[in-house]
CSV table of C-alpha atoms in Angstrom, one decimal:
chain,number,residue,atom,x,y,z
A,220,ASN,CA,43.5,18.2,2.4
A,221,ALA,CA,43.5,21.3,0.1
A,222,GLU,CA,40.8,20.0,-2.6
A,223,TYR,CA,38.7,20.3,0.7
A,224,MET,CA,39.7,23.5,2.1
A,225,GLY,CA,37.8,26.4,1.8
A,226,ILE,CA,40.2,29.7,2.9
A,227,VAL,CA,37.7,32.3,4.5
A,228,SER,CA,39.7,34.8,5.6
A,229,SER,CA,42.9,35.6,6.2
A,230,LEU,CA,45.0,38.2,7.8
A,231,VAL,CA,48.6,39.1,7.6
A,232,THR,CA,50.7,40.8,10.2
A,233,PHE,CA,54.5,42.4,9.7
A,234,ALA,CA,55.8,42.9,13.1
A,235,PRO,CA,58.6,41.9,13.7
A,236,PHE,CA,57.4,38.4,11.7
A,237,PHE,CA,54.6,37.9,10.1
A,238,THR,CA,51.7,35.1,11.0
A,239,LEU,CA,48.8,34.4,8.7
A,240,HIS,CA,45.2,33.3,10.2
A,241,LEU,CA,43.4,31.0,8.8
A,242,VAL,CA,39.7,29.8,9.6
A,243,VAL,CA,38.8,26.6,7.3
A,244,THR,CA,35.8,24.9,6.8
A,245,MET,CA,36.0,20.9,6.6
A,246,PRO,CA,34.5,19.2,4.1
A,247,PRO,CA,30.5,19.3,4.7
A,248,LYS,CA,29.2,16.6,6.4
A,249,LYS,CA,27.4,14.1,3.9
A,250,ALA,CA,23.6,15.4,3.4
A,251,GLU,CA,20.8,13.2,4.8
A,252,VAL,CA,18.8,11.3,2.4
A,253,GLU,CA,15.2,12.7,3.2
A,254,GLN,CA,12.8,10.0,3.6
A,255,LYS,CA,9.4,10.7,2.0
A,256,ILE,CA,6.6,10.6,4.9
A,257,ILE,CA,3.0,8.2,2.9
A,258,LEU,CA,0.2,8.4,4.3
A,259,GLY,CA,-0.8,5.3,6.2
A,260,ARG,CA,0.3,3.5,9.0
A,261,PRO,CA,4.3,3.8,9.3
A,262,THR,CA,4.6,-0.3,9.3
A,263,ASN,CA,5.0,-3.1,6.9
A,264,ASN,CA,2.0,-5.2,8.5
A,265,VAL,CA,-0.9,-3.8,6.2
A,266,LYS,CA,-3.9,-4.9,4.5
A,267,MET,CA,-6.9,-4.2,2.3
A,268,GLY,CA,-10.2,-4.6,3.1
A,269,ILE,CA,-12.7,-5.8,0.2
A,270,VAL,CA,-16.1,-2.5,0.8
A,271,GLY,CA,-18.8,-2.6,-1.3
A,272,LEU,CA,-23.1,-2.8,-1.0
A,273,PRO,CA,-24.6,-6.1,0.3
A,274,ASN,CA,-24.6,-8.7,-2.7
A,275,VAL,CA,-22.1,-6.9,-5.0
A,276,GLY,CA,-19.9,-10.0,-4.8
A,277,LYS,CA,-17.5,-9.2,-2.3
A,278,SER,CA,-17.4,-12.3,-0.5
A,279,THR,CA,-17.1,-14.7,-3.6
A,280,THR,CA,-14.4,-12.0,-4.6
A,281,PHE,CA,-12.9,-13.0,-1.4
A,282,ASN,CA,-12.8,-17.1,-1.6
A,283,VAL,CA,-11.7,-16.6,-5.0
A,284,LEU,CA,-8.2,-14.4,-3.9
A,285,SER,CA,-7.6,-16.8,-0.4
A,286,ASN,CA,-9.3,-20.1,-2.0
A,287,LEU,CA,-11.2,-19.7,1.8
A,288,HIS,CA,-14.9,-20.4,1.6
A,289,VAL,CA,-16.5,-18.1,3.8
A,290,PRO,CA,-20.3,-17.6,3.4
A,291,ALA,CA,-22.1,-15.7,0.3
A,292,GLU,CA,-25.3,-16.9,0.9
A,293,ASN,CA,-27.7,-14.2,-0.9
A,294,PHE,CA,-28.8,-12.4,2.2
A,295,PRO,CA,-27.8,-8.6,2.9
A,296,PHE,CA,-25.0,-9.0,6.3
A,297,CYS,CA,-24.0,-12.8,5.7
A,298,THR,CA,-20.6,-11.9,6.5
A,299,ILE,CA,-20.8,-9.7,9.7
A,300,ASP,CA,-17.2,-10.4,11.1
A,301,PRO,CA,-14.6,-9.3,8.9
A,302,ASN,CA,-13.0,-12.8,7.5
A,303,THR,CA,-9.2,-12.1,6.9
A,304,ALA,CA,-7.0,-14.4,4.6
A,305,ARG,CA,-2.9,-14.0,3.4
A,306,VAL,CA,-2.7,-14.4,0.0
A,307,ASN,CA,0.3,-14.9,-2.3
A,308,VAL,CA,1.7,-12.3,-4.7
A,309,PRO,CA,2.6,-13.6,-7.9
A,310,ASP,CA,5.8,-12.4,-9.4
A,311,GLU,CA,7.4,-14.1,-12.4
A,312,ARG,CA,11.1,-13.1,-10.6
A,313,PHE,CA,10.5,-15.2,-7.5
A,314,ASP,CA,9.6,-17.6,-9.8
A,315,TRP,CA,12.5,-17.5,-12.1
A,316,LEU,CA,14.9,-17.2,-8.8
A,317,CYS,CA,13.5,-20.2,-7.1
A,318,GLU,CA,13.9,-22.2,-10.7
A,319,PHE,CA,17.5,-21.0,-10.7
A,320,TYR,CA,18.7,-21.6,-7.0
A,321,GLN,CA,16.7,-24.2,-6.5
A,322,PRO,CA,16.1,-23.9,-3.0
A,323,ALA,CA,15.1,-26.0,0.0
A,324,SER,CA,12.5,-23.4,1.3
A,325,LYS,CA,10.2,-20.9,-1.3
A,326,VAL,CA,8.7,-18.0,0.8
A,327,SER,CA,6.7,-15.7,-1.8
A,328,ALA,CA,5.6,-12.0,-0.7
A,329,ASN,CA,2.2,-12.2,0.8
A,330,LEU,CA,-1.1,-9.4,0.8
A,331,THR,CA,-3.9,-9.7,3.9
A,332,ILE,CA,-7.0,-9.6,2.9
A,333,THR,CA,-10.0,-8.5,4.9
A,334,ASP,CA,-13.9,-8.9,3.4
A,335,ILE,CA,-16.0,-7.1,5.5
A,336,ALA,CA,-19.8,-7.1,5.1
A,337,GLY,CA,-21.7,-4.8,3.2
A,338,LEU,CA,-22.2,-1.0,3.9
A,339,VAL,CA,-25.8,0.5,3.1
A,340,ARG,CA,-26.8,3.8,3.2
A,341,GLY,CA,-27.1,5.5,6.4
A,342,ALA,CA,-24.4,3.6,7.5
A,343,SER,CA,-22.5,6.4,8.9
A,344,GLN,CA,-25.8,6.9,11.2
A,345,GLY,CA,-25.4,3.1,12.7
A,346,ALA,CA,-28.2,2.1,9.6
A,347,GLY,CA,-27.8,-2.1,9.0
A,348,LEU,CA,-24.5,-3.2,11.0
A,349,GLY,CA,-23.1,0.3,9.9
A,350,ASN,CA,-20.5,1.5,12.9
A,351,ALA,CA,-19.3,-1.7,13.1
A,352,PHE,CA,-18.6,-2.7,9.4
A,353,LEU,CA,-16.9,1.4,9.8
A,354,SER,CA,-14.3,0.5,12.8
A,355,HIS,CA,-13.9,-3.1,10.1
A,356,ILE,CA,-12.7,-0.5,7.4
A,357,LYS,CA,-11.0,1.9,10.0
A,358,ALA,CA,-8.7,-1.1,10.4
A,359,VAL,CA,-7.2,-1.6,7.3
A,360,ASP,CA,-4.7,0.0,5.3
A,361,GLY,CA,-6.5,0.2,1.6
A,362,ILE,CA,-9.5,-1.0,-0.1
A,363,PHE,CA,-10.8,-2.7,-2.8
A,364,HIS,CA,-13.9,-1.2,-3.8
A,365,VAL,CA,-16.2,-3.5,-5.7
A,366,VAL,CA,-19.0,-2.3,-7.3
A,367,ARG,CA,-22.0,-4.2,-9.0
A,368,THR,CA,-22.5,-3.8,-12.9
A,369,PHE,CA,-24.5,-7.5,-13.7
A,370,ASP,CA,-28.1,-8.1,-13.6
A,371,ASP,CA,-29.4,-11.4,-11.8
A,372,ASP,CA,-32.5,-11.7,-10.7
A,373,ASP,CA,-31.7,-14.2,-8.1
A,374,ILE,CA,-29.5,-11.8,-6.5
A,375,ILE,CA,-31.7,-8.9,-4.6
A,376,HIS,CA,-29.8,-5.6,-4.5
A,377,THR,CA,-30.3,-3.6,-1.3
A,378,GLU,CA,-31.4,0.2,-3.9
A,379,GLY,CA,-33.6,-2.3,-6.2
A,380,GLU,CA,-32.2,-1.5,-9.8
A,381,ILE,CA,-28.7,-1.7,-10.8
A,382,ASP,CA,-26.9,1.3,-11.2
A,383,ALA,CA,-23.0,1.4,-10.6
A,384,THR,CA,-22.7,5.2,-10.5
A,385,ARG,CA,-25.2,5.2,-7.8
A,386,ASP,CA,-23.6,2.5,-5.8
A,387,LEU,CA,-20.3,4.3,-6.1
A,388,ASP,CA,-21.7,7.6,-4.5
A,389,ILE,CA,-23.3,5.5,-1.3
A,390,ILE,CA,-19.9,4.0,-0.1
A,391,GLN,CA,-18.3,7.6,-0.9
A,392,GLU,CA,-20.6,9.6,1.0
A,393,GLU,CA,-20.7,7.0,3.9
A,394,LEU,CA,-16.7,7.3,4.4
A,395,LEU,CA,-16.9,10.8,4.1
A,396,LEU,CA,-19.7,11.5,6.7
A,397,LYS,CA,-17.9,9.0,8.8
A,398,ASP,CA,-14.6,11.4,8.3
A,399,ILE,CA,-16.3,14.3,8.8
A,400,GLU,CA,-18.0,12.9,12.4
A,401,TYR,CA,-14.6,12.5,13.3
A,402,VAL,CA,-13.1,15.3,12.5
A,403,ASP,CA,-15.6,17.7,13.7
A,404,ALA,CA,-15.6,16.3,17.0
A,405,ARG,CA,-11.9,16.4,17.2
A,406,VAL,CA,-11.2,19.7,16.7
A,407,ASP,CA,-13.9,20.5,19.0
A,408,GLU,CA,-11.7,18.6,21.5
A,409,LEU,CA,-8.5,20.6,20.1
A,410,ASP,CA,-10.5,24.0,20.2
A,411,LYS,CA,-11.4,23.2,23.9
A,412,ILE,CA,-7.6,22.7,24.8
A,413,MET,CA,-6.3,25.8,23.5
A,414,GLN,CA,-8.9,27.6,25.1
A,415,ARG,CA,-8.1,26.5,28.3
A,416,GLY,CA,-4.2,26.6,27.8
A,417,ILE,CA,-3.4,22.9,28.5
A,418,ASP,CA,-1.1,22.1,26.0
A,419,LYS,CA,0.5,24.6,24.2
A,420,SER,CA,2.0,21.5,21.8
A,421,LYS,CA,-1.5,20.5,20.1
A,422,LYS,CA,-1.0,24.4,18.2
A,423,PHE,CA,0.1,22.5,15.0
A,424,GLU,CA,-2.5,20.1,15.1
A,425,ALA,CA,-5.5,22.0,16.2
A,426,GLU,CA,-5.0,24.7,13.6
A,427,PHE,CA,-4.4,21.7,10.8
A,428,MET,CA,-7.5,20.0,12.0
A,429,HIS,CA,-9.8,22.7,10.8
A,430,LYS,CA,-7.7,22.8,7.5
A,431,VAL,CA,-9.0,19.1,7.4
A,432,GLN,CA,-12.6,20.1,8.3
A,433,GLU,CA,-13.1,22.4,5.6
A,434,TRP,CA,-11.3,19.9,2.9
A,435,LEU,CA,-13.8,17.3,4.3
A,436,HIS,CA,-17.2,19.1,4.5
A,437,GLN,CA,-16.1,20.3,0.6
A,438,LYS,CA,-16.5,16.2,-0.3
A,439,LYS,CA,-12.6,15.7,-0.8
A,440,ASN,CA,-10.8,12.6,0.1
A,441,ILE,CA,-8.1,13.3,2.5
A,442,ARG,CA,-6.2,10.9,-0.3
A,443,ASP,CA,-6.3,13.5,-3.0
A,444,GLY,CA,-4.8,16.1,-1.1
A,445,ASN,CA,-1.2,17.9,-1.4
A,446,TRP,CA,0.0,17.6,2.0
A,447,GLN,CA,3.7,18.8,3.8
A,448,MET,CA,5.0,16.3,5.6
A,449,LYS,CA,4.2,17.6,9.1
A,450,GLU,CA,1.0,17.6,8.3
A,451,ILE,CA,1.1,13.9,7.0
A,452,GLU,CA,2.1,12.4,10.1
A,453,VAL,CA,-0.8,14.3,11.9
A,454,LEU,CA,-3.1,12.7,9.4
A,455,ASN,CA,-1.9,9.2,10.0
A,456,ALA,CA,-2.1,9.6,13.7
A,457,HIS,CA,-5.6,9.8,13.0
A,458,GLN,CA,-6.2,7.1,10.7
A,459,PHE,CA,-8.9,8.9,8.3
A,460,ILE,CA,-10.8,6.6,6.3
A,461,THR,CA,-10.7,8.9,3.4
A,462,ALA,CA,-6.9,8.8,3.5
A,463,LYS,CA,-6.9,5.1,2.2
A,464,PRO,CA,-5.9,4.0,-1.2
A,465,VAL,CA,-8.7,2.9,-3.4
A,466,VAL,CA,-8.5,0.1,-6.0
A,467,TYR,CA,-11.8,-0.1,-7.6
A,468,LEU,CA,-13.2,-3.7,-9.0
A,469,ALA,CA,-15.9,-3.6,-11.6
A,470,ASN,CA,-17.7,-7.0,-11.2
A,471,LEU,CA,-19.4,-7.8,-14.9
A,472,SER,CA,-21.4,-11.0,-15.6
A,473,GLU,CA,-19.4,-14.1,-17.1
A,474,ASN,CA,-20.8,-13.1,-20.8
A,475,ASP,CA,-19.9,-9.5,-20.6
A,476,PHE,CA,-16.5,-10.8,-19.2
A,477,LYS,CA,-15.7,-13.0,-21.9
A,478,ARG,CA,-16.7,-10.1,-24.5
A,479,LYS,CA,-14.8,-7.4,-22.7
A,480,LYS,CA,-17.9,-5.1,-22.9
A,481,ASN,CA,-20.5,-3.3,-20.6
A,482,LYS,CA,-22.1,-0.2,-20.5
A,483,TRP,CA,-21.2,0.8,-16.6
A,484,LEU,CA,-17.6,1.1,-17.7
A,485,PRO,CA,-17.0,4.2,-19.0
A,486,LYS,CA,-19.7,5.5,-16.5
A,487,ILE,CA,-17.3,3.9,-13.6
A,488,HIS,CA,-14.1,5.2,-15.3
A,489,ALA,CA,-15.3,8.8,-15.6
A,490,TRP,CA,-16.8,8.6,-11.6
A,491,ILE,CA,-13.4,7.7,-10.6
A,492,GLN,CA,-11.8,10.6,-12.6
A,493,GLU,CA,-14.1,12.9,-11.1
A,494,HIS,CA,-13.3,11.9,-7.3
A,495,GLY,CA,-9.9,11.8,-7.3
A,496,GLY,CA,-9.1,8.8,-9.9
A,497,GLY,CA,-7.6,5.3,-9.0
A,498,PRO,CA,-7.1,1.8,-10.9
A,499,LEU,CA,-9.9,0.3,-12.2
A,500,ILE,CA,-10.3,-3.9,-12.8
A,501,PRO,CA,-12.9,-5.1,-14.8
A,502,TYR,CA,-13.5,-8.7,-13.6
A,503,SER,CA,-16.2,-11.3,-13.6
A,504,ALA,CA,-16.3,-13.2,-10.0
A,505,VAL,CA,-18.5,-15.8,-11.4
A,506,PHE,CA,-15.7,-16.7,-13.7
A,507,GLU,CA,-13.1,-16.6,-11.2
A,508,ALA,CA,-14.8,-18.8,-9.2
A,509,LYS,CA,-15.7,-21.4,-12.1
A,510,ILE,CA,-11.9,-21.4,-13.0
A,511,SER,CA,-10.5,-22.0,-9.2
A,512,GLU,CA,-12.8,-24.8,-9.2
A,513,MET,CA,-10.3,-26.4,-12.3
A,514,SER,CA,-7.2,-28.1,-12.0
A,515,PRO,CA,-4.3,-25.3,-12.9
A,516,GLU,CA,-4.5,-27.0,-17.0
A,517,GLU,CA,-8.7,-27.0,-17.3
A,518,ALA,CA,-8.2,-23.6,-16.0
A,519,LYS,CA,-5.4,-22.7,-18.4
A,520,GLN,CA,-7.5,-24.5,-21.7
A,521,TYR,CA,-10.5,-22.8,-20.9
A,522,CYS,CA,-9.2,-19.4,-20.4
A,523,GLU,CA,-7.4,-20.0,-23.7
A,524,GLU,CA,-10.6,-21.5,-25.6
A,525,GLN,CA,-12.4,-18.2,-24.2
A,526,GLY,CA,-9.9,-15.9,-25.0
A,527,VAL,CA,-9.8,-14.5,-21.3
A,528,THR,CA,-7.4,-14.2,-18.6
A,529,SER,CA,-7.6,-14.3,-15.1
A,530,GLN,CA,-7.9,-11.1,-13.6
A,531,ILE,CA,-7.1,-11.9,-9.5
A,532,PRO,CA,-3.2,-12.2,-10.3
A,533,LYS,CA,-3.4,-8.1,-11.2
A,534,VAL,CA,-6.1,-7.7,-8.1
A,535,ILE,CA,-3.5,-8.8,-6.0
A,536,LYS,CA,-0.4,-7.2,-7.4
A,537,THR,CA,-2.5,-3.9,-7.7
A,538,GLY,CA,-3.5,-3.9,-4.3
A,539,TYR,CA,0.1,-4.7,-3.0
A,540,HIS,CA,1.4,-1.7,-4.8
A,541,ALA,CA,-1.2,0.5,-3.9
A,542,LEU,CA,-0.1,0.2,0.0
A,543,ASN,CA,3.2,1.1,-1.1
A,544,LEU,CA,4.6,-2.4,-0.7
A,545,ILE,CA,7.7,-3.6,-2.3
A,546,HIS,CA,10.1,-6.5,-1.6
A,547,PHE,CA,13.6,-7.6,-2.0
A,548,PHE,CA,15.0,-10.8,-2.3
A,549,THR,CA,17.6,-13.3,0.1
A,550,CYS,CA,18.5,-16.3,-2.3
A,551,GLY,CA,20.3,-19.3,-1.8
A,552,SER,CA,20.3,-22.6,-2.0
A,553,ASP,CA,18.6,-22.7,1.5
A,554,GLU,CA,16.4,-20.3,0.9
A,555,VAL,CA,14.7,-18.1,-1.5
A,556,LYS,CA,12.6,-15.8,0.2
A,557,CYS,CA,10.3,-12.0,-0.4
A,558,TRP,CA,10.7,-9.5,2.6
A,559,THR,CA,8.0,-6.7,2.4
A,560,LEU,CA,8.4,-3.7,3.2
A,561,ARG,CA,7.3,-0.1,2.4
A,562,ASP,CA,8.8,1.7,-0.6
A,563,ASN,CA,11.3,4.5,0.2
A,564,THR,CA,13.0,2.0,3.2
A,565,LYS,CA,16.7,2.4,3.7
A,566,ALA,CA,19.1,-0.4,4.2
A,567,PRO,CA,19.2,-0.4,7.8
A,568,GLN,CA,15.1,-0.4,8.2
A,569,ALA,CA,15.3,-3.0,5.3
A,570,ALA,CA,17.4,-5.2,7.3
A,571,GLY,CA,15.3,-5.0,10.6
A,572,VAL,CA,12.6,-6.9,8.3
A,573,ILE,CA,14.4,-9.8,8.9
A,574,HIS,CA,16.0,-9.2,12.7
A,575,THR,CA,16.3,-6.6,14.7
A,576,ASP,CA,20.1,-6.8,15.2
A,577,PHE,CA,20.4,-6.5,11.8
A,578,GLU,CA,19.2,-3.2,12.0
A,579,LYS,CA,21.0,-2.5,15.3
A,580,GLY,CA,23.8,-3.5,14.3
A,581,PHE,CA,24.4,-2.7,10.3
A,582,ILE,CA,27.5,-2.2,8.6
A,583,CYS,CA,26.4,-2.8,4.7
A,584,ALA,CA,24.5,-4.4,2.1
A,585,ASP,CA,25.8,-6.1,-0.9
A,586,VAL,CA,23.1,-5.4,-3.6
A,587,PHE,CA,22.3,-6.9,-6.8
A,588,LYS,CA,20.0,-6.5,-9.4
A,589,TYR,CA,17.5,-9.1,-10.3
A,590,ALA,CA,17.8,-8.2,-14.1
A,591,ASP,CA,21.6,-8.5,-13.9
A,592,LEU,CA,21.1,-12.0,-13.0
A,593,VAL,CA,19.1,-12.9,-15.2
A,594,GLU,CA,21.0,-11.0,-18.1
A,595,LEU,CA,24.7,-12.7,-16.3
A,596,LYS,CA,23.4,-16.0,-15.3
A,597,SER,CA,25.8,-16.5,-12.2
A,598,GLU,CA,26.2,-14.4,-9.1
A,599,ALA,CA,30.2,-14.8,-10.1
A,600,ALA,CA,29.1,-13.1,-13.3
A,601,VAL,CA,27.3,-10.3,-11.6
A,602,LYS,CA,30.3,-9.2,-9.5
A,603,ALA,CA,32.8,-9.8,-12.4
A,604,ALA,CA,30.7,-7.6,-14.6
A,605,GLY,CA,31.0,-4.9,-11.4
A,606,LYS,CA,27.6,-5.1,-11.2
A,607,PHE,CA,27.5,-6.2,-7.3
A,608,MET,CA,27.2,-3.1,-5.4
A,609,GLN,CA,28.1,-2.1,-1.3
A,610,LYS,CA,26.0,0.0,0.2
A,611,GLY,CA,25.9,2.4,3.2
A,612,ARG,CA,23.0,3.6,5.8
A,613,ASP,CA,21.3,5.8,2.9
A,614,TYR,CA,20.6,3.3,0.4
A,615,ILE,CA,17.2,3.2,-0.7
A,616,VAL,CA,15.8,-0.2,-1.1
A,617,GLU,CA,14.3,-1.1,-4.7
A,618,ASP,CA,11.7,-3.6,-5.5
A,619,GLY,CA,13.2,-6.4,-6.4
A,620,ASP,CA,17.1,-5.9,-5.1
A,621,ILE,CA,19.1,-8.8,-4.4
A,622,ILE,CA,20.7,-8.5,-0.8
A,623,LEU,CA,22.9,-9.6,1.6
A,624,PHE,CA,23.7,-7.8,4.6
A,625,LYS,CA,26.6,-7.5,6.9
A,626,PHE,CA,25.9,-6.6,10.7
A,627,ASN,CA,28.2,-6.7,13.5
A,628,VAL,CA,26.4,-8.6,16.7
A,629,SER,CA,28.6,-6.5,19.1
A,630,ASN,CA,26.8,-3.2,17.8
A,631,SER,CA,23.6,-4.7,17.9
A,632,GLY,CA,23.2,-5.3,21.7
A,633,LYS,CA,23.9,-8.9,22.0
A,634,LYS,CA,26.2,-10.0,24.7
């Protein structure tokens, strides 16, 4: 096809006839869509951990989030082994789709949350139950950092007076010190490897780890750096604590929450901005615990009377998106289901979330948008309007896509 041919050179020879030599370039292959590498473990099975000083409301918050009742006594180390629960991720789109399809089975997206025992000053050096707790934090992928802003003489504070920014400083320092301890040891190890010439493949990591070491010693979080893709691959192999995303939860008294005022909130906001930024959600664990004991109707009426709304749905959704998680839907009369995956995932890998055979034998994905279905009222109308799209291997799945995957069983490795 002349449209796709480029004549690079031609040579005409007259003796006794002429020949025309053409060098033809074929149409270029379609460029691969580059997948962005993000900080964190390359898996969809990620979880948030609830972190903070003792007696700031972590376990009460966890109880409300999960409706599981782990111990929440007034004692600094009442939570020793991390308690873990999967909680449903609120999504109005999922609710609408269930109402629309009336399926036999409904499976929402979920978020795994772990309640980690309270850190104390000196935890990085083993104070309290520090080393065990810090290893629990290293095992999660994101952090809900609970900070106390309420006064209560009946609930002791390990530092004495209430001071939210001091508490933020303590946790920040302990997590940073643990990363510094790790990187210092790793740099020493890599330097010895390079000096002995044992493994030349470690050269990039050895040089880069010096850069990371300098960064951390400047008291900067790994997540706040502007890293190259190759550098992120190295960082992900080490899982630094300060690489994890953080959602800050300011735990207010019920009264402050209702009146939407607290003297610590502006200071907490300023502290967060000075330390790389991040979402801040003011809430009251006491209030949330109270309405969690009510029926849905009673809770709704109580919230309307008080002029407030539960912040738990916002907390869950913010944590979910902080981990770069999204979900697509598969829909039908049998089942409406959310499938969770990391943002920026291509269609074959998204298919693999359902079953590995779907990824191996991937042919294409039939995709349409939730908003189009809501507007047009039926799948047939979506197709008639030309909104039903067939996507290939390079398609990046978007949050809220409704997808039907087509795959070849023979290509999947099945016999």
